[in-house]
CSV table of C-alpha atoms in Angstrom, one decimal:
chain,number,residue,atom,x,y,z
Q,1,LEU,CA,-59.3,-43.5,-52.7
Q,2,PHE,CA,-57.6,-45.4,-55.2
Q,3,THR,CA,-55.2,-42.4,-56.4
Q,4,GLY,CA,-53.6,-40.7,-53.4
Q,5,ILE,CA,-55.2,-37.3,-54.6
Q,6,ALA,CA,-55.4,-34.5,-51.7
Q,7,ASN,CA,-58.7,-33.2,-51.3
Q,8,GLU,CA,-58.3,-30.2,-52.5
Q,9,GLU,CA,-57.0,-31.4,-55.9
Q,10,LEU,CA,-60.1,-33.5,-55.9
Q,11,VAL,CA,-62.7,-30.9,-55.6
Q,12,ASN,CA,-61.1,-29.2,-58.7
Q,13,VAL,CA,-61.3,-32.4,-60.9
Q,14,ARG,CA,-63.0,-31.8,-64.1
Q,15,LEU,CA,-65.0,-34.3,-65.9
Q,16,LYS,CA,-62.6,-33.4,-69.2
Q,17,ASP,CA,-59.2,-34.4,-66.8
Q,18,VAL,CA,-60.4,-37.9,-66.4
Q,19,ASP,CA,-58.7,-40.4,-69.1
Q,20,LEU,CA,-60.7,-43.9,-68.7
Q,21,GLY,CA,-59.0,-45.5,-71.5
Q,22,GLY,CA,-55.4,-44.5,-69.8
Q,23,MET,CA,-56.6,-45.2,-66.3
Q,24,ARG,CA,-55.2,-41.8,-65.2
Q,25,ILE,CA,-56.4,-38.2,-63.7
Q,26,GLN,CA,-54.9,-34.9,-64.7
Q,27,ILE,CA,-54.5,-32.9,-61.6
Q,28,ALA,CA,-54.1,-29.0,-62.2
Q,29,MET,CA,-51.4,-28.0,-59.4
Q,30,GLU,CA,-52.6,-24.0,-59.3
Q,31,ARG,CA,-49.8,-23.3,-56.6
Q,32,ARG,CA,-47.0,-24.4,-59.3
Q,33,ASN,CA,-48.6,-23.5,-62.5
Q,34,LYS,CA,-48.3,-26.8,-63.4
Q,35,ALA,CA,-50.1,-30.4,-63.9
Q,36,ARG,CA,-49.2,-33.6,-62.9
Q,37,GLN,CA,-51.3,-37.3,-63.5
Q,38,VAL,CA,-52.3,-39.8,-61.1
Q,39,LEU,CA,-53.2,-43.3,-61.6
Q,40,PHE,CA,-56.4,-45.4,-60.7
Q,41,PRO,CA,-56.5,-49.4,-61.2
Q,42,PRO,CA,-58.4,-51.1,-63.7
Q,43,PHE,CA,-61.0,-52.5,-61.0
Q,44,PHE,CA,-62.5,-49.0,-60.4
Q,45,ARG,CA,-62.7,-48.0,-64.4
Q,46,ASP,CA,-66.1,-49.5,-64.6
Q,47,GLU,CA,-67.7,-47.8,-61.7
Q,48,LEU,CA,-65.9,-44.6,-62.5
Q,49,THR,CA,-67.1,-44.7,-66.1
Q,50,ASP,CA,-70.8,-44.9,-65.1
Q,51,TYR,CA,-70.4,-42.1,-62.3
Q,52,ILE,CA,-68.9,-39.8,-65.3
Q,53,ARG,CA,-71.7,-40.6,-67.7
Q,54,ILE,CA,-74.2,-39.9,-65.1
Q,55,GLN,CA,-72.6,-36.5,-64.5
Q,56,ARG,CA,-72.2,-35.6,-68.3
Q,57,ASP,CA,-75.9,-36.1,-68.4
Q,58,LYS,CA,-76.6,-33.7,-65.5
Q,59,GLY,CA,-74.3,-31.6,-67.9
Q,60,ALA,CA,-71.9,-31.4,-64.8
Q,61,PHE,CA,-68.4,-29.5,-65.6
Q,62,TYR,CA,-66.3,-31.0,-62.3
Q,63,LEU,CA,-66.5,-34.6,-61.6
Q,64,PHE,CA,-68.1,-33.8,-58.0
Q,65,GLU,CA,-70.6,-31.0,-57.8
Q,66,SER,CA,-73.6,-30.1,-56.2
Q,67,ASN,CA,-76.9,-29.6,-58.2
Q,68,ARG,CA,-76.5,-25.9,-58.3
Q,69,LYS,CA,-73.6,-26.7,-60.7
Q,70,THR,CA,-70.7,-25.7,-58.4
Q,71,LYS,CA,-68.1,-27.7,-57.3
Q,72,TYR,CA,-67.7,-29.1,-54.0
Q,73,SER,CA,-65.9,-27.7,-51.2
Q,74,THR,CA,-63.1,-29.4,-49.4
Q,75,ARG,CA,-65.2,-29.1,-46.1
Q,76,TRP,CA,-68.4,-30.6,-47.9
Q,77,VAL,CA,-66.3,-33.9,-49.3
Q,78,ARG,CA,-65.2,-34.2,-45.5
Q,79,GLU,CA,-69.0,-34.0,-44.4
Q,80,ILE,CA,-69.9,-36.7,-47.0
Q,81,MET,CA,-67.1,-38.6,-45.3
Q,82,LYS,CA,-68.6,-38.2,-41.8
Q,83,ARG,CA,-71.9,-39.3,-42.7
Q,84,TYR,CA,-70.7,-42.2,-44.6
Q,85,ALA,CA,-68.7,-43.5,-41.7
Q,86,GLU,CA,-71.6,-42.6,-39.4
Q,87,LYS,CA,-73.9,-45.0,-41.1
Q,88,ALA,CA,-71.1,-47.7,-41.2
Q,89,GLY,CA,-70.9,-47.3,-37.7
Q,90,ILE,CA,-67.5,-46.2,-37.8
Q,91,SER,CA,-67.0,-43.6,-34.6
Q,92,LYS,CA,-63.6,-42.7,-35.3
Q,93,ARG,CA,-62.9,-39.4,-36.8
Q,94,ILE,CA,-62.6,-40.3,-40.7
Q,95,VAL,CA,-61.0,-37.5,-43.0
Q,96,PRO,CA,-59.9,-37.5,-46.8
Q,97,TYR,CA,-56.2,-37.6,-45.9
Q,98,PHE,CA,-56.5,-40.9,-44.0
Q,99,PHE,CA,-57.1,-42.7,-47.3
Q,100,ARG,CA,-54.3,-40.8,-49.0
Q,101,HIS,CA,-51.9,-41.8,-46.4
Q,102,GLN,CA,-53.2,-45.2,-46.5
Q,103,LEU,CA,-53.0,-45.8,-50.3
Q,104,LEU,CA,-49.3,-44.4,-50.2
Q,105,SER,CA,-48.2,-46.3,-47.2
Q,106,TYR,CA,-49.8,-49.3,-48.8
Q,107,LEU,CA,-47.6,-48.6,-52.0
Q,108,LYS,CA,-44.6,-48.4,-50.0
Q,109,GLU,CA,-45.2,-51.6,-48.2
Q,110,LYS,CA,-45.4,-53.2,-51.5
Q,111,GLY,CA,-41.9,-52.0,-52.2
Q,112,ILE,CA,-42.4,-49.2,-54.4
Q,113,MET,CA,-39.3,-46.8,-54.5
Q,114,ASP,CA,-39.8,-43.8,-52.0
Q,115,ALA,CA,-39.2,-41.5,-55.2
Q,116,LYS,CA,-42.0,-43.2,-57.2
Q,117,VAL,CA,-44.4,-42.9,-54.5
Q,118,GLN,CA,-43.7,-39.3,-53.8
Q,119,LEU,CA,-44.1,-38.8,-57.6
Q,120,LEU,CA,-47.8,-40.1,-57.4
Q,121,SER,CA,-48.4,-38.4,-54.2
Q,122,GLY,CA,-47.9,-34.5,-56.1
Q,123,LEU,CA,-44.8,-33.9,-53.1
Q,124,LYS,CA,-41.6,-32.2,-54.4
Q,125,HIS,CA,-38.6,-31.8,-51.7
Q,126,ARG,CA,-35.8,-29.2,-53.0
Q,127,GLY,CA,-33.1,-31.8,-52.4
Q,128,ASN,CA,-34.9,-34.6,-54.6
Q,129,LEU,CA,-36.1,-32.3,-57.5
Q,130,GLY,CA,-33.0,-33.5,-59.7
Q,131,PHE,CA,-34.0,-37.1,-59.2
Q,132,TYR,CA,-37.6,-36.6,-59.7
Q,133,LYS,CA,-36.9,-35.2,-63.2
Q,134,GLU,CA,-35.5,-38.5,-64.4
Q,135,ILE,CA,-38.7,-40.6,-63.2
Q,136,GLY,CA,-41.6,-40.0,-65.2
Q,137,LEU,CA,-45.2,-41.4,-64.5
Q,138,SER,CA,-44.4,-44.6,-66.8
Q,139,ASP,CA,-42.0,-45.6,-64.8
Q,140,VAL,CA,-44.0,-46.4,-61.7
Q,141,GLU,CA,-47.5,-47.4,-63.8
Q,142,HIS,CA,-46.7,-51.0,-63.8
Q,143,GLU,CA,-45.7,-51.3,-60.2
Q,144,TYR,CA,-48.8,-49.1,-59.3
Q,145,ARG,CA,-51.0,-51.4,-61.2
Q,146,ASP,CA,-49.6,-54.8,-59.7
Q,147,ALA,CA,-49.9,-53.3,-56.0
Q,148,MET,CA,-53.5,-52.1,-56.6
Q,149,ASP,CA,-54.3,-55.9,-57.9
Q,150,GLU,CA,-53.9,-56.7,-54.8
Q,151,PHE,CA,-55.4,-53.6,-52.9
Q,152,PRO,CA,-57.7,-54.9,-49.9
Q,153,ILE,CA,-60.7,-52.8,-50.7
Q,154,LYS,CA,-62.5,-53.2,-54.0
């Protein structure tokens, strides 16, 4: 919800990929044989810390995995979201991409430069590659944290 991470990236996050101190998550980008990092806001750290502690106590490897010690599938994440939406009385179809889109749109509305939002999203376009090389995660971190202080869901 707070990272802009894609569903297929989410299911591959390992416990060791989460840096609670730096409030970052390492994302393996298998298609590009690279990795990137996404940020998460300070108000989410305690909840995530508690969740990771529970997962470690269970002997988990992935951030989200079943009782059978297998990572969740993207389909299962969509099903979980559907069930929570039904419990909340939401009849509209809810999919993980909506959260990604909502966050990226929110960051743009807060005036964060397009290239920085794309850095957070992991999207790369050939025409912008030279520009992206000059922007690092630290360049967007302050703006991301400021924007997330006002994020409407906590």
